[in-house]
Amino acid sequence: MKKTLLLLSLVAAPAFAGEGKWTPQQVLELSPAWLKAQGLQLPPSKLWDPKRGTGLLAGTVNTGGCSGSFISASGLIITNHHCAFSIIQEHSSPQKDLITNGFLAKSQAEELPGKGSRVQVPRGFKDVTAEVNGAVPQGADDLARYKAIDRKQKELVAECEKRPATRCQVATFDGGVNYTLVDAVELQDVRLVYAPPRAVGEYGGEEDNWMWPRHTGDFAIIRAYTAPDGASAAFSDKNVPYKAEFFFPLSTEGVKPGDFVMVLGYPGTTFRTLLADEMAERQARYYPRIRDVLGEAIRILEAEGEKDPAGKIAVASQLKGLHNVYKNAGGQLAGLKRGHIVEKQRDAEAGTVAWAQKDAAKWGDALKAREALLAEQQESSKTFDREFLLNMSGRLARGPALATSVSRLAMERAKPDLERRPEYMDRELPRIKDRLEREQKNLFLAADKALLHAFVKRAQALPQDARIAAVDAAFGKTYSEKDVSAKIDSLYAGTKVLTLAERLKMADESVGQLAARRDPLLAFGMELAKEQAALDDTRDRRQGASSRLRPAWRKAVMAQAGKPIAPDANSTLRVSFAKVQGYTPRDGALYLPQTTLTGMMQKHTGEEPFNAPEKVRAAAAAKKFGQWADPRLKDVPVDFLADADTTGGNSGSPTVNGKGQLVGVNFDRVWENVANDFGYNPDVARNVNVDVRYLLWQLDQVEDADALLRELNIRKGKPVAKEAR
Ligand code: ASP
């Protein structure tokens, strides 16, 4: 991090113990005495050694949108059931339904490869702020500024990725206060080892999602493989399990209230550094639109899925994701209101403004930067609705989304690699192709057509000065149910975009070749792609402005705070220090921090989402707890709460005790804490973890997974947990 940050962080401990998603570098800058007092028994240097570019934190992997961690030297990784869901779905069919029944590989030969699944193991972080800022030419306007920064980042990544199996990224912290080159080893052969039945992995389903008390066994185990010489390699029978230098041994002792834990992982995006007006727009417009548009998509997918069992499987993964975002948006709205978060940010901002005005010679630029950011915000909010809908075109109906993807790919490939949008550079091609292939499993025509219909209807209702031209051209300017249905039927009837082999060919074709196909859905996708490309240019300029303005303002905020501040989440590796504890969700109620198997059985109704599998019920009824009962609870512990500072992307994060042993796996936050993305509130900041003893109980007493338990160094009746290494 920059020097200013470093100096600040040396002077004090954080405001609230649990607050802060600390970078590995910041962990080393926090007071070791404070960390020890929290409960960290390892020296902080064991967590991360910046010289070697490794440490216990290197046991935490990025699984692409989720987190995971090594739990054995033989490449076993634990993550969430919902993070491994796409591999589970990939191998499921109505005849062999792994989603419903779960899966346990009895030997390595039975493990199931995940198409396009990858994990990244961190190897180093380098501050490149000076290089990135130095690349901006004098007098550059905002678009030129964006392009210069973008190009420099790509050059740094290209240099970093010259080593084999390396995946790099330049991460932007707090809008450009700091740029860090993140270096990771990418493993490409990842296989499913164990997934519980959905009725365990997702017990409580949407009803319990983002809620407490919880009884979900949201865990799955995968394994990374390499070539026999240890090099990262694509799937092959010859591959061998990855040798993990750092891993988290499973703790058989578990946790109790008050215990120290840390949650390590890759939190995605948070918004705590936004200005109050920027937050207010998310509250007033963004989340309500998400509720509206995604709510409709969910109703469509559920209704269509009910009519067709194969269709139901095809849309399962998409539906699950939509539900998660939909309910999250509700939680954000409720939490923003309840916690008066925007108002608090407004007050804090006014405080910083008043403070900065006292030394205008030093902070005048920061004050001007804030004003300019507010003006930018007002300008961009004028086109909010159109932009929102255009974004959604890639997320809902798969047909047009695939047509747009191949079109966009062709448009971008016509440019030199370094001038393309990052997501279409050559280094992304294998991923794009994997995605194009994997999507075949998600296709369900009836649902897809209905989703497109709903999208077109919304687009046709946009005001005259904010239209989506591609929709107007293909469907006309005014909505008619009959005409839209007929047009959609003809788009789908005449297209090859939904045929896997043809789609993969399209991925290699030029814009001219795609046009020559005269494929109607593809033609519609191409027009949408052009509008998306124009929108990206607008965003690039805004991004350039933000990188010019936001750092100046943030530096004033940090200087005024005079205490360490962890940057907003940006999908890079972070650590949160926490304690196991319950909370008060509302007046007069107190939530205990642990749930039990008996509590799970009390919720059982025999109907989804509370339909515990027969084997689990039988073991619970017979009190077959094995060695996994908690001595205090006298029951098998299922889930627990802590006050860790987490967000989406922390799913699958290892929850580790002070000795570096795995005591749980993070998978959610409580309802009252969803809006912590905008501000930390110690009263309700609780993350939800599955207790490792529940996993062990399932493996031992329900699944008889003796080989896996042996590999995890667990001997029945004789717990063994070594120090972390
Ligand atoms: N359940 C969340 C997720 O899906 C985790 C969280 O947001 O706390 O990523």
PDB file of C-alpha atoms in Angstrom, residues 558-707:
ATOM      1  CA  MET A 558      -8.165   8.577   5.512  1.00  0.00           C
ATOM      2  CA  ALA A 559      -6.076  11.419   6.875  1.00  0.00           C
ATOM      3  CA  GLN A 560      -9.005  12.675   8.902  1.00  0.00           C
ATOM      4  CA  ALA A 561      -9.808   9.202  10.263  1.00  0.00           C
ATOM      5  CA  GLY A 562      -6.332   8.775  11.740  1.00  0.00           C
ATOM      6  CA  LYS A 563      -6.832   5.030  12.152  1.00  0.00           C
ATOM      7  CA  PRO A 564      -6.292   2.089   9.855  1.00  0.00           C
ATOM      8  CA  ILE A 565      -8.975   1.723   7.198  1.00  0.00           C
ATOM      9  CA  ALA A 566      -9.243  -1.430   5.147  1.00  0.00           C
ATOM     10  CA  PRO A 567      -9.989  -0.712   1.484  1.00  0.00           C
ATOM     11  CA  ASP A 568     -13.289  -1.678  -0.119  1.00  0.00           C
ATOM     12  CA  ALA A 569     -13.451  -5.292  -1.299  1.00  0.00           C
ATOM     13  CA  ASN A 570     -12.201  -5.837  -4.852  1.00  0.00           C
ATOM     14  CA  SER A 571     -11.945  -9.639  -5.184  1.00  0.00           C
ATOM     15  CA  THR A 572      -8.406  -9.696  -3.778  1.00  0.00           C
ATOM     16  CA  LEU A 573      -7.239 -11.777  -0.829  1.00  0.00           C
ATOM     17  CA  ARG A 574      -8.305 -10.361   2.532  1.00  0.00           C
ATOM     18  CA  VAL A 575      -8.385 -11.376   6.166  1.00  0.00           C
ATOM     19  CA  SER A 576     -11.002 -10.509   8.741  1.00  0.00           C
ATOM     20  CA  PHE A 577     -10.431 -11.034  12.482  1.00  0.00           C
ATOM     21  CA  ALA A 578     -13.509 -11.976  14.449  1.00  0.00           C
ATOM     22  CA  LYS A 579     -15.157 -13.603  17.428  1.00  0.00           C
ATOM     23  CA  VAL A 580     -17.848 -16.253  17.622  1.00  0.00           C
ATOM     24  CA  GLN A 581     -20.904 -14.467  18.972  1.00  0.00           C
ATOM     25  CA  GLY A 582     -24.663 -14.052  18.626  1.00  0.00           C
ATOM     26  CA  TYR A 583     -26.601 -10.812  18.269  1.00  0.00           C
ATOM     27  CA  THR A 584     -29.856  -9.002  18.824  1.00  0.00           C
ATOM     28  CA  PRO A 585     -31.816  -8.890  15.565  1.00  0.00           C
ATOM     29  CA  ARG A 586     -34.572  -6.733  17.006  1.00  0.00           C
ATOM     30  CA  ASP A 587     -35.848  -5.400  20.271  1.00  0.00           C
ATOM     31  CA  GLY A 588     -36.296  -8.120  22.850  1.00  0.00           C
ATOM     32  CA  ALA A 589     -34.713 -10.949  20.870  1.00  0.00           C
ATOM     33  CA  LEU A 590     -31.313 -12.537  21.256  1.00  0.00           C
ATOM     34  CA  TYR A 591     -29.838 -14.992  18.773  1.00  0.00           C
ATOM     35  CA  LEU A 592     -27.434 -17.622  20.089  1.00  0.00           C
ATOM     36  CA  PRO A 593     -24.374 -18.179  17.895  1.00  0.00           C
ATOM     37  CA  GLN A 594     -24.686 -21.949  17.320  1.00  0.00           C
ATOM     38  CA  THR A 595     -27.270 -24.322  15.893  1.00  0.00           C
ATOM     39  CA  THR A 596     -27.489 -28.091  16.194  1.00  0.00           C
ATOM     40  CA  LEU A 597     -28.557 -31.257  14.452  1.00  0.00           C
ATOM     41  CA  THR A 598     -31.549 -31.485  16.772  1.00  0.00           C
ATOM     42  CA  GLY A 599     -32.552 -27.985  15.675  1.00  0.00           C
ATOM     43  CA  MET A 600     -32.251 -29.093  12.063  1.00  0.00           C
ATOM     44  CA  MET A 601     -34.613 -31.980  12.754  1.00  0.00           C
ATOM     45  CA  GLN A 602     -37.092 -29.617  14.414  1.00  0.00           C
ATOM     46  CA  LYS A 603     -37.293 -27.712  11.144  1.00  0.00           C
ATOM     47  CA  HIS A 604     -37.896 -30.860   9.107  1.00  0.00           C
ATOM     48  CA  THR A 605     -41.328 -30.811   7.451  1.00  0.00           C
ATOM     49  CA  GLY A 606     -40.744 -33.474   4.815  1.00  0.00           C
ATOM     50  CA  GLU A 607     -41.161 -30.851   2.146  1.00  0.00           C
ATOM     51  CA  GLU A 608     -38.603 -28.707   0.403  1.00  0.00           C
ATOM     52  CA  PRO A 609     -36.699 -26.771   1.502  1.00  0.00           C
ATOM     53  CA  PHE A 610     -36.888 -28.533   4.891  1.00  0.00           C
ATOM     54  CA  ASN A 611     -36.718 -32.123   3.775  1.00  0.00           C
ATOM     55  CA  ALA A 612     -33.740 -33.723   5.510  1.00  0.00           C
ATOM     56  CA  PRO A 613     -32.511 -36.897   3.777  1.00  0.00           C
ATOM     57  CA  GLU A 614     -33.603 -40.211   5.258  1.00  0.00           C
ATOM     58  CA  LYS A 615     -30.034 -41.207   6.212  1.00  0.00           C
ATOM     59  CA  VAL A 616     -29.505 -37.963   8.109  1.00  0.00           C
ATOM     60  CA  ARG A 617     -32.808 -38.321   9.945  1.00  0.00           C
ATOM     61  CA  ALA A 618     -32.074 -41.891  10.908  1.00  0.00           C
ATOM     62  CA  ALA A 619     -28.632 -41.014  12.285  1.00  0.00           C
ATOM     63  CA  ALA A 620     -30.052 -38.018  14.157  1.00  0.00           C
ATOM     64  CA  ALA A 621     -32.971 -40.024  15.589  1.00  0.00           C
ATOM     65  CA  ALA A 622     -30.570 -42.716  16.843  1.00  0.00           C
ATOM     66  CA  LYS A 623     -28.321 -39.970  18.309  1.00  0.00           C
ATOM     67  CA  LYS A 624     -25.507 -41.467  16.293  1.00  0.00           C
ATOM     68  CA  PHE A 625     -23.242 -38.508  16.992  1.00  0.00           C
ATOM     69  CA  GLY A 626     -19.929 -40.386  16.908  1.00  0.00           C
ATOM     70  CA  GLN A 627     -17.193 -38.199  18.308  1.00  0.00           C
ATOM     71  CA  TRP A 628     -18.715 -35.048  16.835  1.00  0.00           C
ATOM     72  CA  ALA A 629     -21.042 -33.809  19.572  1.00  0.00           C
ATOM     73  CA  ASP A 630     -20.076 -30.478  21.105  1.00  0.00           C
ATOM     74  CA  PRO A 631     -19.434 -31.062  24.835  1.00  0.00           C
ATOM     75  CA  ARG A 632     -21.404 -27.957  25.826  1.00  0.00           C
ATOM     76  CA  LEU A 633     -24.279 -28.360  23.368  1.00  0.00           C
ATOM     77  CA  LYS A 634     -24.351 -32.149  23.756  1.00  0.00           C
ATOM     78  CA  ASP A 635     -25.332 -32.275  20.138  1.00  0.00           C
ATOM     79  CA  VAL A 636     -23.711 -32.131  16.709  1.00  0.00           C
ATOM     80  CA  PRO A 637     -23.087 -28.443  15.972  1.00  0.00           C
ATOM     81  CA  VAL A 638     -24.298 -27.358  12.529  1.00  0.00           C
ATOM     82  CA  ASP A 639     -23.734 -23.632  11.905  1.00  0.00           C
ATOM     83  CA  PHE A 640     -22.225 -20.761  13.872  1.00  0.00           C
ATOM     84  CA  LEU A 641     -22.060 -16.985  13.775  1.00  0.00           C
ATOM     85  CA  ALA A 642     -19.056 -14.706  14.056  1.00  0.00           C
ATOM     86  CA  ASP A 643     -18.619 -10.963  13.618  1.00  0.00           C
ATOM     87  CA  ALA A 644     -16.279 -11.276  10.628  1.00  0.00           C
ATOM     88  CA  ASP A 645     -16.397  -8.557   7.980  1.00  0.00           C
ATOM     89  CA  THR A 646     -17.426 -10.468   4.851  1.00  0.00           C
ATOM     90  CA  THR A 647     -19.361 -10.093   1.630  1.00  0.00           C
ATOM     91  CA  GLY A 648     -20.238 -12.009  -1.555  1.00  0.00           C
ATOM     92  CA  GLY A 649     -17.129 -13.787  -2.824  1.00  0.00           C
ATOM     93  CA  ASN A 650     -16.291 -14.789   0.755  1.00  0.00           C
ATOM     94  CA  SER A 651     -18.498 -17.796   0.119  1.00  0.00           C
ATOM     95  CA  GLY A 652     -16.331 -20.844   0.740  1.00  0.00           C
ATOM     96  CA  SER A 653     -13.817 -18.887   2.811  1.00  0.00           C
ATOM     97  CA  PRO A 654     -11.982 -20.898   5.422  1.00  0.00           C
ATOM     98  CA  THR A 655     -12.866 -19.874   8.971  1.00  0.00           C
ATOM     99  CA  VAL A 656      -9.751 -20.596  10.954  1.00  0.00           C
ATOM    100  CA  ASN A 657      -8.841 -20.569  14.671  1.00  0.00           C
ATOM    101  CA  GLY A 658      -5.855 -18.808  16.242  1.00  0.00           C
ATOM    102  CA  LYS A 659      -3.656 -21.816  15.495  1.00  0.00           C
ATOM    103  CA  GLY A 660      -4.491 -21.846  11.803  1.00  0.00           C
ATOM    104  CA  GLN A 661      -6.804 -24.873  11.953  1.00  0.00           C
ATOM    105  CA  LEU A 662     -10.047 -24.935  10.011  1.00  0.00           C
ATOM    106  CA  VAL A 663     -13.066 -24.659  12.300  1.00  0.00           C
ATOM    107  CA  GLY A 664     -15.658 -23.813   9.682  1.00  0.00           C
ATOM    108  CA  VAL A 665     -16.491 -22.551   6.240  1.00  0.00           C
ATOM    109  CA  ASN A 666     -18.102 -19.160   5.720  1.00  0.00           C
ATOM    110  CA  PHE A 667     -21.181 -19.184   3.512  1.00  0.00           C
ATOM    111  CA  ASP A 668     -23.462 -16.265   4.259  1.00  0.00           C
ATOM    112  CA  ARG A 669     -24.331 -13.200   6.275  1.00  0.00           C
ATOM    113  CA  VAL A 670     -27.426 -12.586   8.383  1.00  0.00           C
ATOM    114  CA  TRP A 671     -30.296 -10.524   7.044  1.00  0.00           C
ATOM    115  CA  GLU A 672     -29.571  -7.524   9.275  1.00  0.00           C
ATOM    116  CA  ASN A 673     -25.999  -7.504   7.955  1.00  0.00           C
ATOM    117  CA  VAL A 674     -26.515  -7.656   4.187  1.00  0.00           C
ATOM    118  CA  ALA A 675     -26.101  -3.884   3.924  1.00  0.00           C
ATOM    119  CA  ASN A 676     -22.695  -4.055   5.605  1.00  0.00           C
ATOM    120  CA  ASP A 677     -21.494  -3.626   2.020  1.00  0.00           C
ATOM    121  CA  PHE A 678     -22.166   0.062   2.642  1.00  0.00           C
ATOM    122  CA  GLY A 679     -21.103   0.347   6.269  1.00  0.00           C
ATOM    123  CA  TYR A 680     -19.993  -1.860   9.153  1.00  0.00           C
ATOM    124  CA  ASN A 681     -22.302  -2.040  12.152  1.00  0.00           C
ATOM    125  CA  PRO A 682     -20.759  -4.053  15.010  1.00  0.00           C
ATOM    126  CA  ASP A 683     -24.202  -4.739  16.525  1.00  0.00           C
ATOM    127  CA  VAL A 684     -25.381  -6.847  13.602  1.00  0.00           C
ATOM    128  CA  ALA A 685     -22.213  -7.648  11.629  1.00  0.00           C
ATOM    129  CA  ARG A 686     -22.495 -11.435  11.641  1.00  0.00           C
ATOM    130  CA  ASN A 687     -21.295 -13.921   9.072  1.00  0.00           C
ATOM    131  CA  VAL A 688     -22.673 -17.459   8.915  1.00  0.00           C
ATOM    132  CA  ASN A 689     -20.316 -20.447   8.959  1.00  0.00           C
ATOM    133  CA  VAL A 690     -20.890 -24.157   8.734  1.00  0.00           C
ATOM    134  CA  ASP A 691     -19.155 -25.938  11.628  1.00  0.00           C
ATOM    135  CA  VAL A 692     -16.402 -28.301  10.481  1.00  0.00           C
ATOM    136  CA  ARG A 693     -17.711 -30.902  12.952  1.00  0.00           C
ATOM    137  CA  TYR A 694     -20.962 -31.073  11.001  1.00  0.00           C
ATOM    138  CA  LEU A 695     -18.994 -31.883   7.856  1.00  0.00           C
ATOM    139  CA  LEU A 696     -17.022 -34.517   9.744  1.00  0.00           C
ATOM    140  CA  TRP A 697     -20.211 -35.959  11.197  1.00  0.00           C
ATOM    141  CA  GLN A 698     -21.716 -36.244   7.720  1.00  0.00           C
ATOM    142  CA  LEU A 699     -18.596 -37.929   6.342  1.00  0.00           C
ATOM    143  CA  ASP A 700     -18.224 -40.246   9.304  1.00  0.00           C
ATOM    144  CA  GLN A 701     -21.741 -41.134  10.458  1.00  0.00           C
ATOM    145  CA  VAL A 702     -23.837 -40.591   7.317  1.00  0.00           C
ATOM    146  CA  GLU A 703     -21.593 -41.213   4.320  1.00  0.00           C
ATOM    147  CA  ASP A 704     -19.079 -43.709   5.746  1.00  0.00           C
ATOM    148  CA  ALA A 705     -16.434 -41.811   3.822  1.00  0.00           C
ATOM    149  CA  ASP A 706     -13.582 -43.619   5.550  1.00  0.00           C
ATOM    150  CA  ALA A 707     -10.985 -43.121   2.821  1.00  0.00           C
TER     151      ALA A 707
END
